PDB file of C-alpha atoms in Angstrom:
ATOM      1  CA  UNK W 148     -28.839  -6.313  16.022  1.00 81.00           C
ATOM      2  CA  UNK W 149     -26.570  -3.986  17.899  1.00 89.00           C
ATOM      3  CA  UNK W 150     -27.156  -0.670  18.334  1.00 94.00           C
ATOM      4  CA  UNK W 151     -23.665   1.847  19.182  1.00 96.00           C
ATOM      5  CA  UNK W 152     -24.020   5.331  20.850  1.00 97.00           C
ATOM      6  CA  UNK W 153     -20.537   7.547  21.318  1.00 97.00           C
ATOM      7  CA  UNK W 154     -20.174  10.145  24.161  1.00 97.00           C
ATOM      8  CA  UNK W 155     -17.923  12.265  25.599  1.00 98.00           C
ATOM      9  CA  UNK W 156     -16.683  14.593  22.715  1.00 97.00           C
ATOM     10  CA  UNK W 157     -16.284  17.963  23.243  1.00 98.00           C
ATOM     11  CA  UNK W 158     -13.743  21.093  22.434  1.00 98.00           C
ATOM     12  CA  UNK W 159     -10.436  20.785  23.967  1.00 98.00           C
ATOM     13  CA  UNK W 160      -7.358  22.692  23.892  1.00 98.00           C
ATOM     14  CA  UNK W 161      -4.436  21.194  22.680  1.00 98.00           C
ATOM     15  CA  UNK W 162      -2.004  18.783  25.367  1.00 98.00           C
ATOM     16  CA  UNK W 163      -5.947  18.029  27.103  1.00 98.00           C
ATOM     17  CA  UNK W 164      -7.572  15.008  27.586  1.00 98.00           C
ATOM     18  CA  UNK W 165     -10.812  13.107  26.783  1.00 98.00           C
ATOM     19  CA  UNK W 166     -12.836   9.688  27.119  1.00 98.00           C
ATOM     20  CA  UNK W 167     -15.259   8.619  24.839  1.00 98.00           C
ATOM     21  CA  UNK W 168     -17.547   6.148  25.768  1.00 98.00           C
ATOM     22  CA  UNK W 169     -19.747   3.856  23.200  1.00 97.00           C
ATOM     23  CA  UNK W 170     -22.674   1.899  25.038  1.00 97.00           C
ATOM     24  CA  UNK W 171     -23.855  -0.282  22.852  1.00 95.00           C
ATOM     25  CA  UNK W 172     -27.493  -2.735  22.783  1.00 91.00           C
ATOM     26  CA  UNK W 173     -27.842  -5.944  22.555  1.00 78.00           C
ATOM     27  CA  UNK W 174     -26.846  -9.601  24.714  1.00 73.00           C
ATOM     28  CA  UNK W 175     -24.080 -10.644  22.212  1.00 81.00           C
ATOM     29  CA  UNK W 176     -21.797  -7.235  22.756  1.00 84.00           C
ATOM     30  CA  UNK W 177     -18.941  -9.842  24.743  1.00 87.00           C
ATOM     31  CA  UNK W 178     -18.872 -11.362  21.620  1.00 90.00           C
ATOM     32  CA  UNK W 179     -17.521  -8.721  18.789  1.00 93.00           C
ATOM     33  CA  UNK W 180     -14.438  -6.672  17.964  1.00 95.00           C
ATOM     34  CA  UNK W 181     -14.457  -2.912  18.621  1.00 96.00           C
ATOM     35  CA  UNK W 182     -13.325  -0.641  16.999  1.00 97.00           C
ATOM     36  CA  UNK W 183     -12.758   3.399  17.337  1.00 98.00           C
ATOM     37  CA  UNK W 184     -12.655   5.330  13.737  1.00 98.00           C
ATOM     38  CA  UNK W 185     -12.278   8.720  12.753  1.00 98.00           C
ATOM     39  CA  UNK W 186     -12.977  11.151  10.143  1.00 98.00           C
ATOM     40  CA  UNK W 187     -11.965  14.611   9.632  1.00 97.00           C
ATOM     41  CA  UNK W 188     -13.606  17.145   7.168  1.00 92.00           C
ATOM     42  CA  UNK W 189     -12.184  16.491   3.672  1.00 95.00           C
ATOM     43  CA  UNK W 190     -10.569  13.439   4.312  1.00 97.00           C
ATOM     44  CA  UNK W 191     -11.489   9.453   4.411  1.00 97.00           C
ATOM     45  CA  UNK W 192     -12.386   8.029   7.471  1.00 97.00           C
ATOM     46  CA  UNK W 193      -9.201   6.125   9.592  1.00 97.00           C
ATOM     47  CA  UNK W 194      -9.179   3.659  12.021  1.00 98.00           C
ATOM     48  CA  UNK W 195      -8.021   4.718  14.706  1.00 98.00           C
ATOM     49  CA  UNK W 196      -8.157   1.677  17.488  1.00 98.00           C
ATOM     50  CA  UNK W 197      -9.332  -1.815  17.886  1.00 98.00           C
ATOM     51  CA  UNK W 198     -10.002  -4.100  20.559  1.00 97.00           C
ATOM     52  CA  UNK W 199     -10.740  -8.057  20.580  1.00 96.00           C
ATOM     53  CA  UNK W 200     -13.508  -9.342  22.131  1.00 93.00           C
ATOM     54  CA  UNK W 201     -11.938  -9.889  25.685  1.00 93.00           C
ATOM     55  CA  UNK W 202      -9.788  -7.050  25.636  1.00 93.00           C
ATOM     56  CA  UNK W 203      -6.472  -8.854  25.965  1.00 95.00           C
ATOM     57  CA  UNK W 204      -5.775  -7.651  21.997  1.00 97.00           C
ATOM     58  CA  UNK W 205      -5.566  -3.965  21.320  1.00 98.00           C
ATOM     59  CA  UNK W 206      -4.344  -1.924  17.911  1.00 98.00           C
ATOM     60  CA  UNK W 207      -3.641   1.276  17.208  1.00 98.00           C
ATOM     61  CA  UNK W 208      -2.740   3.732  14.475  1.00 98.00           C
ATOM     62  CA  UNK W 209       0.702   4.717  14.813  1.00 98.00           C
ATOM     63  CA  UNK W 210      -0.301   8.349  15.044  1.00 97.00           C
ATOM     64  CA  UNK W 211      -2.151   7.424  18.451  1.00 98.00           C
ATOM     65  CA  UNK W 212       0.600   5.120  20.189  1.00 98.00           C
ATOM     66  CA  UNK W 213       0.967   6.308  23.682  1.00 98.00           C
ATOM     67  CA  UNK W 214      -1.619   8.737  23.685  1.00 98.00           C
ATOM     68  CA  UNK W 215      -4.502   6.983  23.104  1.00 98.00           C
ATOM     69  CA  UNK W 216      -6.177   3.968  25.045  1.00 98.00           C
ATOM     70  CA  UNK W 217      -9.025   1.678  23.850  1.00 98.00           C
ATOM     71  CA  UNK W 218     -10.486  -0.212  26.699  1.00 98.00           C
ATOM     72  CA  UNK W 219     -13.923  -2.380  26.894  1.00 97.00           C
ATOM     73  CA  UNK W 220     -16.184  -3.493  30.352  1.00 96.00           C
ATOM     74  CA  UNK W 221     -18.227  -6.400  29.075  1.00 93.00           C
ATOM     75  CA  UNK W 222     -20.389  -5.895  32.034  1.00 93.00           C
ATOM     76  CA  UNK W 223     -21.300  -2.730  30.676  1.00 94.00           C
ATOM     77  CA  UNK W 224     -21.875  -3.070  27.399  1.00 95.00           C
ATOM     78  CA  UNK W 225     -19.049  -0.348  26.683  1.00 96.00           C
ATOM     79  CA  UNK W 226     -15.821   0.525  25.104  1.00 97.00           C
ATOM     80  CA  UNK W 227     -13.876   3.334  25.787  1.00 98.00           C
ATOM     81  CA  UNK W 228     -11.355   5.606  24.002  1.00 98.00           C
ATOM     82  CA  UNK W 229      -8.824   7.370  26.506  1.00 98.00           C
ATOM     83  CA  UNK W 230      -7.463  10.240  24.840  1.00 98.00           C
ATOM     84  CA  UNK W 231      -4.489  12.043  26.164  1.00 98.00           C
ATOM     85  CA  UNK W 232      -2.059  14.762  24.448  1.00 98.00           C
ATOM     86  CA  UNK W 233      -4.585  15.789  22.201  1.00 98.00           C
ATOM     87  CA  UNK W 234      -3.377  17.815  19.305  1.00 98.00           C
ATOM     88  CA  UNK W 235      -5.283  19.972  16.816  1.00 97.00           C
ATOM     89  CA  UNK W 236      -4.875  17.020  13.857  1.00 97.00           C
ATOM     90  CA  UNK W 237      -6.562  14.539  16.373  1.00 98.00           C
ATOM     91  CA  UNK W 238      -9.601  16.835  15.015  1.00 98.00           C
ATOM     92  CA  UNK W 239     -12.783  14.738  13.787  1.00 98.00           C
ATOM     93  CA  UNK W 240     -15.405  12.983  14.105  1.00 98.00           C
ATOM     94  CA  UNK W 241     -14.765   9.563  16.085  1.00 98.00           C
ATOM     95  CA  UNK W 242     -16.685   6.532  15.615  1.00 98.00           C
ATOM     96  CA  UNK W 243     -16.841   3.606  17.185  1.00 98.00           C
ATOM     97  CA  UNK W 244     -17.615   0.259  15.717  1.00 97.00           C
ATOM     98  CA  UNK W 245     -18.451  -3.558  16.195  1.00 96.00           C
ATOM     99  CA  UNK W 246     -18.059  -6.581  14.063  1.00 94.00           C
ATOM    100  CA  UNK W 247     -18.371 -10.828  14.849  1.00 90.00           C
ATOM    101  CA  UNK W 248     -15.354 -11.290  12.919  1.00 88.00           C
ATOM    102  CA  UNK W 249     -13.136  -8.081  12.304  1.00 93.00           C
ATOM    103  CA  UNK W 250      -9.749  -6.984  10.717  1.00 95.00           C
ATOM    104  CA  UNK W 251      -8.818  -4.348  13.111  1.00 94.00           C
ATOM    105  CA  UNK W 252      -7.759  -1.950  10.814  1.00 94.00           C
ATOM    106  CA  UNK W 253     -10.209  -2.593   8.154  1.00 96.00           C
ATOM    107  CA  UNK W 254     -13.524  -0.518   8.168  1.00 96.00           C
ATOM    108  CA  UNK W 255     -15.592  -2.733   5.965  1.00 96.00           C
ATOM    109  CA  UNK W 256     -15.311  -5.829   8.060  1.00 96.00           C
ATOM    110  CA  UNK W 257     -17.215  -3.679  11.011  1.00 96.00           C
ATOM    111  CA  UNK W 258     -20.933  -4.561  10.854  1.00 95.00           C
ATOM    112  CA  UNK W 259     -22.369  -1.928  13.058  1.00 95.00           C
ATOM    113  CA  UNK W 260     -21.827   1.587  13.795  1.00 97.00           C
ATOM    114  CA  UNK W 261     -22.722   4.818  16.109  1.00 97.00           C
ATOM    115  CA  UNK W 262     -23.626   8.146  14.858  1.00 97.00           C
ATOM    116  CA  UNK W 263     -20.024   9.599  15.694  1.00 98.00           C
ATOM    117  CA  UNK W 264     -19.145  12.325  18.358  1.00 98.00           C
ATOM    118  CA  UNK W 265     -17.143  15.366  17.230  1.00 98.00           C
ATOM    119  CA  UNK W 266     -13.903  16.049  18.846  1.00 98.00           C
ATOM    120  CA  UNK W 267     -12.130  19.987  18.451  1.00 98.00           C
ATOM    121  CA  UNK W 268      -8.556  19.963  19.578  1.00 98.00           C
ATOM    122  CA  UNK W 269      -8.030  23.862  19.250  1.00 97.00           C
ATOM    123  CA  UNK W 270      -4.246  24.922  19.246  1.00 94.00           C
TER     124      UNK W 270
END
């Protein structure tokens, strides 16, 4: 059993930056995928990055590219989302996730999952 908490969200004006940090339980953490997801009001919920279980794989949405940065510390149980040139559509609630055997991209193949921390990105 793994248990996810998200950090670091907050209101932000537009060009800012933010890092959100997901500590998560359990011994077998080194072990999974991670993702980062998102979900703003009215719409489905996207994935937004991914990260293998050493961190030598990353993914992104193409919307993110550049701007964003998913990075884990095994030591610390944590993955991080780096989140620079914020703009008021990067508004939502973010996520992050953790699977044995993920698809990136793919929401379903996550096993476990934090509460979510809400990000405002106000023009």
């Amino acid at each position: 059993q793994v248990q996810l908490v998200e950090s670091g969200g907050g209101l932000v004006q537009a060009g800012g930056s933010l890092r959100l940090s997901c500590a998560a339980s359990g011994r077998t953490f080194s072990s999974y995928g991670l993702g980062w997801f998102r979900q703003a009001p009215g719409k489905e919920r996207e994935f937004v990055a991914g990260i293998n279980w050493s961190g030598a794989s990353t993914y992104y949405v193409n919307s993110v590219k550049g701007r964003f940065t998913i990075s884990r510390d095994n030591a610390k149980n944590t993955v991080y989302l780096q989140m620079n040139s914020l703009k008021p559509e990067d508004t939502a609630v973010y996520y992050c996730a953790a699977g044995g055997r993920v698809r990136p991209g793919v929401s379903s193949s996550y096993t476990y999952w934090g509460q979510g921390t809400q990000v405002t990105v106000s023009s």
